[in-house]
XYZ file of C-alpha atoms in Angstrom:
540
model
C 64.023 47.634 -5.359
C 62.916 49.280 -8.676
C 66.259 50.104 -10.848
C 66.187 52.805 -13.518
C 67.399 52.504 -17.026
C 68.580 55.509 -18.997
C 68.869 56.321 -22.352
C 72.574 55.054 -23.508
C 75.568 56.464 -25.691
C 74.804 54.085 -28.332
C 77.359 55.654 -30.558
C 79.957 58.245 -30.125
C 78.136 60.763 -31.933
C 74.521 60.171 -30.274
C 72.472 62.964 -28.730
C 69.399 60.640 -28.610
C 68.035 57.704 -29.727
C 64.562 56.749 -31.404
C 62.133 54.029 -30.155
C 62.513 51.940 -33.224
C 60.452 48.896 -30.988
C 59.543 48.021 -27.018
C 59.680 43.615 -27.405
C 58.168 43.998 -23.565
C 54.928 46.285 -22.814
C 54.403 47.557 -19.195
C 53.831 44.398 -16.573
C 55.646 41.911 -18.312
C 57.774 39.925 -16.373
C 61.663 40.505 -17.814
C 64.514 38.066 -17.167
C 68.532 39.361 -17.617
C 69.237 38.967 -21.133
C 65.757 39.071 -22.561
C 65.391 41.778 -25.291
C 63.878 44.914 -23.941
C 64.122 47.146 -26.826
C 65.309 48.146 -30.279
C 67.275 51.674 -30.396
C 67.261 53.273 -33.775
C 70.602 55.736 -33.380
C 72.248 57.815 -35.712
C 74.314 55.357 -36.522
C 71.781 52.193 -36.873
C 69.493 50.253 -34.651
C 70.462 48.406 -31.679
C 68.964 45.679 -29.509
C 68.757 47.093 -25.763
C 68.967 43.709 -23.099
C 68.220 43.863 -19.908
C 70.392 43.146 -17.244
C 68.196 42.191 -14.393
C 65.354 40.006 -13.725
C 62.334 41.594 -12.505
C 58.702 43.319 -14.097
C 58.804 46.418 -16.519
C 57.070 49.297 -14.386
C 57.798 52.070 -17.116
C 58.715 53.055 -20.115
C 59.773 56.692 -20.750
C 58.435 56.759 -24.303
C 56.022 54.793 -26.859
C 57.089 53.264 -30.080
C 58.672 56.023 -32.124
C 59.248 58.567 -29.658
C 62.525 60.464 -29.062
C 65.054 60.157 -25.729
C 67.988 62.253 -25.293
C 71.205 60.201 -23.825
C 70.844 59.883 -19.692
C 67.014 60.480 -20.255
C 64.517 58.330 -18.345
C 64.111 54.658 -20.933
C 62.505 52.389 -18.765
C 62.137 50.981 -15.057
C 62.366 47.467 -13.707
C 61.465 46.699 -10.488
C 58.795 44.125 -8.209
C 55.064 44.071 -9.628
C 52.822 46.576 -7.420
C 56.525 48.594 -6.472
C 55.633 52.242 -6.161
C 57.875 54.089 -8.680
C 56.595 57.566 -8.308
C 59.391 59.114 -6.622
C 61.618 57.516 -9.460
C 60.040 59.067 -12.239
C 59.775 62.429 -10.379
C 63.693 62.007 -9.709
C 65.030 61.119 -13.211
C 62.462 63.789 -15.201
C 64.669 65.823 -17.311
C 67.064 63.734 -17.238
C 68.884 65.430 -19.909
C 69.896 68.442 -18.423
C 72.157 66.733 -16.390
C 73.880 64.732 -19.844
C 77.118 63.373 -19.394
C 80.085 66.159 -19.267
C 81.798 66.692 -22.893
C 84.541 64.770 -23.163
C 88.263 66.649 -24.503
C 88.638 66.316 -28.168
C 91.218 63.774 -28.875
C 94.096 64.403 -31.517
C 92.439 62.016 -33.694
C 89.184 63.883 -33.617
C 90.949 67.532 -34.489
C 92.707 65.698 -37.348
C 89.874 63.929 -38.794
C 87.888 67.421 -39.099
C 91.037 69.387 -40.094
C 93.310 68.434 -42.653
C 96.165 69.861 -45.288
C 93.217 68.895 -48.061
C 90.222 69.992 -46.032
C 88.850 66.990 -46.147
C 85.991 66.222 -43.633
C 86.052 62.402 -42.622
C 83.915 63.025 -40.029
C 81.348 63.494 -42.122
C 81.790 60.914 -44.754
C 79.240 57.858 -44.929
C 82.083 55.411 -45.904
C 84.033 56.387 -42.731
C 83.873 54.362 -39.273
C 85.841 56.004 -36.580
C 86.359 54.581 -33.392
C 83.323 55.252 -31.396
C 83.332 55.988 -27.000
C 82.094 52.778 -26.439
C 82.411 54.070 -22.398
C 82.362 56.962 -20.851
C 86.022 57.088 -19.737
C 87.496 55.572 -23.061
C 89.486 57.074 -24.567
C 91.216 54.909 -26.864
C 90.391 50.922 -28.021
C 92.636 48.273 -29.027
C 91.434 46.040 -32.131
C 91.439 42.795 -30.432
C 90.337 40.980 -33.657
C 88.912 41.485 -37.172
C 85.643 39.410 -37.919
C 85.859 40.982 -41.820
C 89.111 41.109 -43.754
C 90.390 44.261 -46.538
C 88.304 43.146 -49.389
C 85.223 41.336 -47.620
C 81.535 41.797 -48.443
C 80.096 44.010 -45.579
C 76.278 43.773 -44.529
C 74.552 46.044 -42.114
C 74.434 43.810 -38.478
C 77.355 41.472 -39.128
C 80.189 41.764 -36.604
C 83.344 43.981 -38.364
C 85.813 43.978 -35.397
C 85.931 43.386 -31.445
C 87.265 46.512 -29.232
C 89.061 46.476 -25.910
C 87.824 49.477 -24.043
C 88.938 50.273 -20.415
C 86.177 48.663 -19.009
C 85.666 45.343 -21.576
C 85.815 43.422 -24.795
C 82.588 44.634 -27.227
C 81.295 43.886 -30.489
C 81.564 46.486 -33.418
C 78.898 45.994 -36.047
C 78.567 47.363 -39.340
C 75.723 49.992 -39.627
C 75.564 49.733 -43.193
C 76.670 47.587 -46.456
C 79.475 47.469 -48.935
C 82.958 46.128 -49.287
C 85.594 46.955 -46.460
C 87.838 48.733 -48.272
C 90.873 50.211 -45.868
C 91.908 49.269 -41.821
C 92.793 51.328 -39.547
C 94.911 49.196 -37.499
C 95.733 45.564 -36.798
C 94.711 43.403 -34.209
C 96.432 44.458 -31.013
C 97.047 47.867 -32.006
C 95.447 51.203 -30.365
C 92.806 53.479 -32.251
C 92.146 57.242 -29.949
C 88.456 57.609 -29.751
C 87.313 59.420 -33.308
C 90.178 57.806 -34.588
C 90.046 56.019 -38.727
C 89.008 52.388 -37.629
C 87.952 51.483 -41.064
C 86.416 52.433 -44.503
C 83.649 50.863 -46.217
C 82.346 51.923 -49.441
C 81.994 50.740 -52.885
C 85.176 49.433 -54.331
C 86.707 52.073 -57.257
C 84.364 54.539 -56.161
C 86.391 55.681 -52.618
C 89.276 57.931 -52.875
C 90.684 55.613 -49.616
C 94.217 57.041 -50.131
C 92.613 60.593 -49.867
C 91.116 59.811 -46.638
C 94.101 57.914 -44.930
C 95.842 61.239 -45.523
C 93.094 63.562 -44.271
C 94.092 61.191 -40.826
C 97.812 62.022 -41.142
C 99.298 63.146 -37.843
C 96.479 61.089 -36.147
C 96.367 57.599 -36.082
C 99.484 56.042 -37.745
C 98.028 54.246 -41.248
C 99.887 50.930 -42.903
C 99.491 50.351 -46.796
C 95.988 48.551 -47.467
C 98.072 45.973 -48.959
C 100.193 45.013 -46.092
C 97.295 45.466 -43.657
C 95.163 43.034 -45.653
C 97.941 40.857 -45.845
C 98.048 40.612 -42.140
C 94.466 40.213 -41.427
C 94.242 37.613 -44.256
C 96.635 35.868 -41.764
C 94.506 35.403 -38.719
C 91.537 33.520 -38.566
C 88.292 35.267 -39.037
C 84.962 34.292 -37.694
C 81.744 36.358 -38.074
C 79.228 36.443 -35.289
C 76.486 38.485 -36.361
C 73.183 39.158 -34.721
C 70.485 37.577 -36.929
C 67.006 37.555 -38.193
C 65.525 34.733 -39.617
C 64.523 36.574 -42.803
C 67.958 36.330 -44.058
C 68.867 32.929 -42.703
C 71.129 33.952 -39.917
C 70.382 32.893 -35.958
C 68.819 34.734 -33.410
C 71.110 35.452 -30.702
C 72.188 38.101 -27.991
C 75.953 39.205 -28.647
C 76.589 38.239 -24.991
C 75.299 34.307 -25.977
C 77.332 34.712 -29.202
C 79.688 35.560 -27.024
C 79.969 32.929 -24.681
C 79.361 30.554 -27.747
C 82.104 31.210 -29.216
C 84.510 31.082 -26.065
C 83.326 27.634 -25.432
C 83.371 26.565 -29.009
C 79.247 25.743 -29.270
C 77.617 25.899 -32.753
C 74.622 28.044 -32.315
C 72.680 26.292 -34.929
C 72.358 23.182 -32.664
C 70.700 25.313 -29.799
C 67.190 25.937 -29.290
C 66.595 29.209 -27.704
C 64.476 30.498 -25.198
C 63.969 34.115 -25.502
C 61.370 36.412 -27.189
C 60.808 34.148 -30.876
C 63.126 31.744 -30.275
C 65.974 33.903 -29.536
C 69.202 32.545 -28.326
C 70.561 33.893 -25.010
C 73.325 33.408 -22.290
C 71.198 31.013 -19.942
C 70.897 28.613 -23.240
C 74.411 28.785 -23.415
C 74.722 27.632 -19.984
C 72.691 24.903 -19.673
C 73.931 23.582 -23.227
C 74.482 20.085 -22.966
C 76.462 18.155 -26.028
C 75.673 14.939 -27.279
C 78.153 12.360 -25.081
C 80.647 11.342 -27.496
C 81.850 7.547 -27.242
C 85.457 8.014 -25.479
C 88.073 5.261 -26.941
C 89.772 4.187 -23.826
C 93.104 2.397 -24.088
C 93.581 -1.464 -23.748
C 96.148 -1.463 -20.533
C 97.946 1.080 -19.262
C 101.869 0.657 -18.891
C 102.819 -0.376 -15.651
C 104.714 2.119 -13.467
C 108.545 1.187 -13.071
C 110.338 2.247 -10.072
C 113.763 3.303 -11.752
C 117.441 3.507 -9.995
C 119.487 5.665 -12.475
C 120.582 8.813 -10.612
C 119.648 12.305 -10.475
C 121.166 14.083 -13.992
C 123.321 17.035 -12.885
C 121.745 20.533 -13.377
C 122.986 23.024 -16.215
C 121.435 26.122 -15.592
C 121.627 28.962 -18.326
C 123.442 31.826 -17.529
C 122.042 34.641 -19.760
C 119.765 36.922 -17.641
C 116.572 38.661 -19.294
C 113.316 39.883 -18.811
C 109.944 39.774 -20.600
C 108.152 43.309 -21.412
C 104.352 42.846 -21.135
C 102.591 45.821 -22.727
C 99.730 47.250 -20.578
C 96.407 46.414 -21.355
C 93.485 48.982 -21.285
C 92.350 48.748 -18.120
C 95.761 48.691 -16.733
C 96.479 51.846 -18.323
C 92.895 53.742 -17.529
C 94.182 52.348 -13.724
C 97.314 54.007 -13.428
C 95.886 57.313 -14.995
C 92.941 57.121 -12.633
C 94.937 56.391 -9.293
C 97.738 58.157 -10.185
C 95.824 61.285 -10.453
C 94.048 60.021 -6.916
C 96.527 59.306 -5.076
C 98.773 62.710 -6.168
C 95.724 65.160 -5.865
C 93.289 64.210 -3.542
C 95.154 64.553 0.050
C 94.884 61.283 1.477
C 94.176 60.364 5.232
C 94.188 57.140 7.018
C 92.011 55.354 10.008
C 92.354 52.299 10.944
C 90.053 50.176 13.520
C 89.875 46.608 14.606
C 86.400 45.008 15.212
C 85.105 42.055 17.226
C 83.881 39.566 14.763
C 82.796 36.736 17.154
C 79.318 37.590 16.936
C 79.528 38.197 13.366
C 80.827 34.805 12.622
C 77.758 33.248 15.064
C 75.156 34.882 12.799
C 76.926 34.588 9.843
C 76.516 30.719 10.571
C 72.668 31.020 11.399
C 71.849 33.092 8.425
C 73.576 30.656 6.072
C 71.118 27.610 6.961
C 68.495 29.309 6.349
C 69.558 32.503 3.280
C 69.098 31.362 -0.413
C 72.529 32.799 -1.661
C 75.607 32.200 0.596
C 76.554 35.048 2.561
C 79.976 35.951 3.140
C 81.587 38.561 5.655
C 82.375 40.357 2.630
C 78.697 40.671 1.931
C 78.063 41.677 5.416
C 80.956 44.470 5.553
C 78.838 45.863 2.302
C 75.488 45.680 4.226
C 77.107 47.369 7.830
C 78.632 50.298 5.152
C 75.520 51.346 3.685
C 73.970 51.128 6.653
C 76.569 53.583 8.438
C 76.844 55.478 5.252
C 72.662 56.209 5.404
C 73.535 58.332 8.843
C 77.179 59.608 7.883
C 76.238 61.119 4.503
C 79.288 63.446 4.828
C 81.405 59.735 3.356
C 79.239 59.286 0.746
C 80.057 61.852 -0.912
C 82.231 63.362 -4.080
C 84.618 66.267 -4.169
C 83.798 68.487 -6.876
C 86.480 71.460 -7.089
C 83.855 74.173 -6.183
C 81.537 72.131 -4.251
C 80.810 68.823 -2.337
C 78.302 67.014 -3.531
C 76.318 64.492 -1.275
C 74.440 61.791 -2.573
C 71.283 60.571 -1.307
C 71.241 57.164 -2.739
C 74.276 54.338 -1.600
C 75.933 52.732 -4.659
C 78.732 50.201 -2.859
C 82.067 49.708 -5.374
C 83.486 46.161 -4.300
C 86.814 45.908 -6.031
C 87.542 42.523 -8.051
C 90.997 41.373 -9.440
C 90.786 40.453 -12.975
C 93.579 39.250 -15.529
C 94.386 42.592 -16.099
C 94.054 44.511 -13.292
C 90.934 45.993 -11.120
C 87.905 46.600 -12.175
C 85.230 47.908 -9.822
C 81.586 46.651 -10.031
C 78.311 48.647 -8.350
C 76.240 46.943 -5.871
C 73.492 50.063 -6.376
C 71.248 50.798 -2.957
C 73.115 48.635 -1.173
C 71.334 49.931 2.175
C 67.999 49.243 0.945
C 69.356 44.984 0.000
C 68.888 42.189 2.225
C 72.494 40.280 3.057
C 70.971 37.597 0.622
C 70.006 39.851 -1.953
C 73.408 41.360 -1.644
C 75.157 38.131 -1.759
C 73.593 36.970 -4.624
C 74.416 40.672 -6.650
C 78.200 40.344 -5.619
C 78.762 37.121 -6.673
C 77.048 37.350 -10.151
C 78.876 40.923 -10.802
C 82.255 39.033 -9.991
C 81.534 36.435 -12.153
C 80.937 39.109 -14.831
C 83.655 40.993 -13.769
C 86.507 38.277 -14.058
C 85.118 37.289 -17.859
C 84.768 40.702 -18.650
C 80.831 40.282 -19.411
C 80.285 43.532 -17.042
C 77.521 45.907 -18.450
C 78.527 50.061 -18.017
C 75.846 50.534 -15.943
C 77.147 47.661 -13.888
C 80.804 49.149 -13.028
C 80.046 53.062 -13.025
C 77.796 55.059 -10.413
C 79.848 54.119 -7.171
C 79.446 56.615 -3.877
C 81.949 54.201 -1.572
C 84.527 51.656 -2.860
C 85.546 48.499 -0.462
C 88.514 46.150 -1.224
C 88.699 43.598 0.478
C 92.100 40.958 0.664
C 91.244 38.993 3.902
C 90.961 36.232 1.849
C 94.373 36.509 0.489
C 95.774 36.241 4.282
C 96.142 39.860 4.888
C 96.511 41.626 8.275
C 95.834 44.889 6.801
C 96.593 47.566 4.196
C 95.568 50.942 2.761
C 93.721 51.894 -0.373
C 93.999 54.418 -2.549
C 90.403 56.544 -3.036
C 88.609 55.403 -5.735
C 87.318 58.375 -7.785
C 84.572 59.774 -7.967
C 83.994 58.629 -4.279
C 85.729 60.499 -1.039
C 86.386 57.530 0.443
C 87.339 53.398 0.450
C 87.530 51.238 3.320
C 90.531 48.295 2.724
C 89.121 44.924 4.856
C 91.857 42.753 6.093
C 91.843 38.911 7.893
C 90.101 37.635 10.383
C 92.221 36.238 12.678
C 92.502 34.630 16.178
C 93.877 36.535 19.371
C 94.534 36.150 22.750
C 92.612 38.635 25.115
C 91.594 39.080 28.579
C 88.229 37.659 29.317
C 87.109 37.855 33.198
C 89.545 36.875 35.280
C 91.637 34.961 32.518
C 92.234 34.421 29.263
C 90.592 33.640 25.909
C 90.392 33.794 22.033
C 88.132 36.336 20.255
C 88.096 36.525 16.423
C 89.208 40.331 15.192
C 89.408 41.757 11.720
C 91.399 45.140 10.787
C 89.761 47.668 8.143
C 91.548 51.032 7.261
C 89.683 53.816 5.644
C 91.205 56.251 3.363
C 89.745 59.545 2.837
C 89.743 62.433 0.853
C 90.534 65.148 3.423
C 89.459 67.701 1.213
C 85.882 66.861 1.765
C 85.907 64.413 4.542
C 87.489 65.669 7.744
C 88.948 63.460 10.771
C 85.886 63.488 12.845
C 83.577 62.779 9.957
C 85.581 59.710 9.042
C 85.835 58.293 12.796
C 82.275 58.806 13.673
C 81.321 56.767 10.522
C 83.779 53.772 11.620
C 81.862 53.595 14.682
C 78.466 53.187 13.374
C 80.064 50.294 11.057
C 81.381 48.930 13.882
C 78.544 48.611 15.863
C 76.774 47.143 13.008
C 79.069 44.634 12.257
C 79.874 43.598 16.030
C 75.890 43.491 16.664
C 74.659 41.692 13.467
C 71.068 42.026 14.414
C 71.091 45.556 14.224
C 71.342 45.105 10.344
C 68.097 43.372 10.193
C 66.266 46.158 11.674
């Protein structure tokens, strides 16, 4: 299925973004991580990956053309696909553009001040850009460049935590990083002061830090620098091999950098020689000669007794600040749970025949298939004649969507993060398998792409494999419902004229009863049901 790619918020100030250069022409085969594009923003230009494997069928505009954000950039899809309806669909893209988002404090003091001084507008500025389109604040989870430092256009200045991941913050021009905002671990509101780079003497940096007064709180450069100075600093730039640097994605910097590989001793295999994730993966090191130890110490059995315990008798408790996500996920539920009127229905289903094919498909599917995957596959099916589920409450309206995005919840570290198997009802169970286990993967090292987490119509969560019966889940905005999938488990039940086992699993599904009523909600259930307790039916 062909998959459309739209113009990105490269920057928090972006409207659109020029065609600086396409590094794949129409027909050429594309693997996930190749480079598909360069983005020239208002900001700088930015290397655009792609995150699927497939053949570019389109490309919304030549070499130095013009796209607003959310317009049509290019589609991927299967050579020979038909794509009409696709570019019919997402034409004028733009006058649908993201909504505007509510001017933070930080943003109102950066273009008002007691001096009258307009940040926003100065070239030696860097706020903190919306690096997603629910962010609304970042913590600095490291400094690549310390107070002081030689800035060059490219090279990595700082890492952000958003609410949805960890992303690289280059520098969009040079100079020497003069003032920071904040220190690692610290919070910066979107259109916050994240950092000032200029020309040393020629910066009135105290001038600025106060047009920011009320906003984000500011620490003497001399104590900040003192504190970055402290922790270790490691650039990871994106290179060219003009200047001597290495070609690399920032997701195979990434990864190289978490696993401690020099990229200089790869060779890479993307477009010229560039470095990307699948190098990093199949990076083998040189065996090093392991020094094993003469003899080991024999084991002695020993007699003396048991010493007596001494336990400590202060009490105390740990405070563990939240993280992003954990704080986007209480503001996002919370507001669920306490304005959308929730309603509950809960029905067991008859997996023994489920379980049968399950088996069958597995010796013969190329990607493992799990009754997860086939819970996602009976949904979209069931949602395709139910479109009254898949749906959104909009305050004056309901809108109904006629394409199935499936959200499959994933615990992470810190919290839940919710990645988009998109037209899950036009997948194969393998095809689906195979999505949901990458996007986990991506999910639980926080490698997820934006595109990749947001766009879901109907949210499962699933804890079967955790040993639960069953449980209820709060509604997962913007969708009107989410379906909670317990255990399957073993029961006794009348069969004939005796007794035997069947194999039943509970789901419950919450909806929003302001745009999904009672009957709505049961008559979809039953449709799933039938799927799921007639596999075949899915392969139709």
């Amino acid at each position: 299925m062909a998959e459309v790619i739209l113009m990105p918020r490269l920057s928090d100030t972006m409207t659109e973004g020029v065609i600086a250069a396409w590094h794949k022409k129409v027909g050429d085969p594309v693997k996930k991580g190749d480079l598909l594009a360069e983005v020239e923003t208002d900001k700088a230009t930015m290397e655009l990956e792609s995150y699927k494997d497939g053949v570019l069928l389109h490309v919304g505009s030549d070499k130095g053309g013009k796209l607003q954000v959310n317009d049509l950039l290019a589609i991927i899809g299967t050579a020979g696909e038909d794509i009409s309806s696709l570019i019919k669909q997402n034409t004028g893209a733009t006058t649908t553009a993201a909504p505007a988002k509510k001017e933070s404090p930080a943003a109102a003091t950066a273009t008002q001040s007691s001096s009258s001084l307009d940040i926003s507008k100065m070239e030696e500025v860097v706020l903190m850009p919306r690096l997603s389109d629910t962010m609304e604040e970042g913590v600095i989870a490291s400094w690549h460049k310390n107070v002081g430092d030689t800035v060059k256009k490219g090279e990595v200045l700082a890492e952000i935590e958003t609410d949805k991941a960890t992303m690289e913050l280059e520098s969009y021009k040079n100079g020497t990083l003069l003032h920071i905002g904040a220190q690692k671990g610290e919070k910066i509101p979107v259109n916050g002061l994240l950092c000032i780079i200029g020309e040393k003497g020629k910066v009135d940096v105290d001038a600025i830090v106060a047009a920011t007064k009320g906003g984000v709180s500011q620490k003497p450069a001399a104590e900040t620098a003192k504190a970055i100075a402290e922790q270790p600093a490691t650039v990871t730039a994106v290179a060219v091999a003009e200047n001597g640097r290495v070609k690399a994605s920032p997701l195979a910097k990434k990864v190289a950098k978490e696993k401690g590989i020099d990229l200089h001793s790869l060779q890479g295999s993307g477009d010229g020689g560039r470095i990307i994730k699948a190098d990093i993966d199949n990076y083998q090191p040189a065996t090093a000669t392991s020094i094993q130890p003469a003899a080991k110490a024999a084991t002695v059995a020993t007699t003396a007794p048991v010493p007596a315990f001494t336990g400590s008798k202060e009490e105390g408790y740990t405070d563990i600040p939240n993280s992003q996500i954990r704080n986007v996920i209480a503001k996002r539920l919370g507001e669920s749970k306490f304005s959308a009127p929730h309603f509950y229905l809960t029905m067991e289903i008859n997996m023994d025949n489920a379980m049968t094919a399950r088996a069958q498909l597995n010796e013969i599917s190329p990607a493992k298939i799990s009754f997860n995957d086939m819970v996602v596959k009976a949904a979209a099916l069931a949602l395709r004649q139910h479109p009254a589920i898949n749906a959104s409450w909009m305050g004056d309206k309901i809108r109904r969507y006629s394409h199935i995005h499936i959200g499959i919840a994933v615990a992470i570290e810190d919290g839940l993060i919710v990645p988009v198997v998109r037209f899950a009802d036009q997948k194969t169970l393998p095809q689906i398998a195979a999505e949901s286990k990458e996007l986990a993967g991506k999910a639980k090292n926080k490698k997820l792409q934006p595109n990749e987490f947001t766009g879901n119509t109907f949210t499962i969560s699933n804890l079967g494999m955790m040993d639960i019966d069953e449980f209820t889940a709060i509604i997962n905005p913007p969708d009107s419902c989410i379906m909670a999938v317990g255990r399957i488990k073993e029961v006794v039940v009348r069969k004939g004229e005796g007794f035997g086992v069947s194999n039943v699993m509970k789901i419950t599904l919450s909806c929003d009863h302001r745009s999904v009523d009672g009957a709505s909600g049961a008559a979809f259930l039953q449709t799933f049901k039938k799927y799921l307790e007639n596999p075949i039916t899915m392969l139709l």
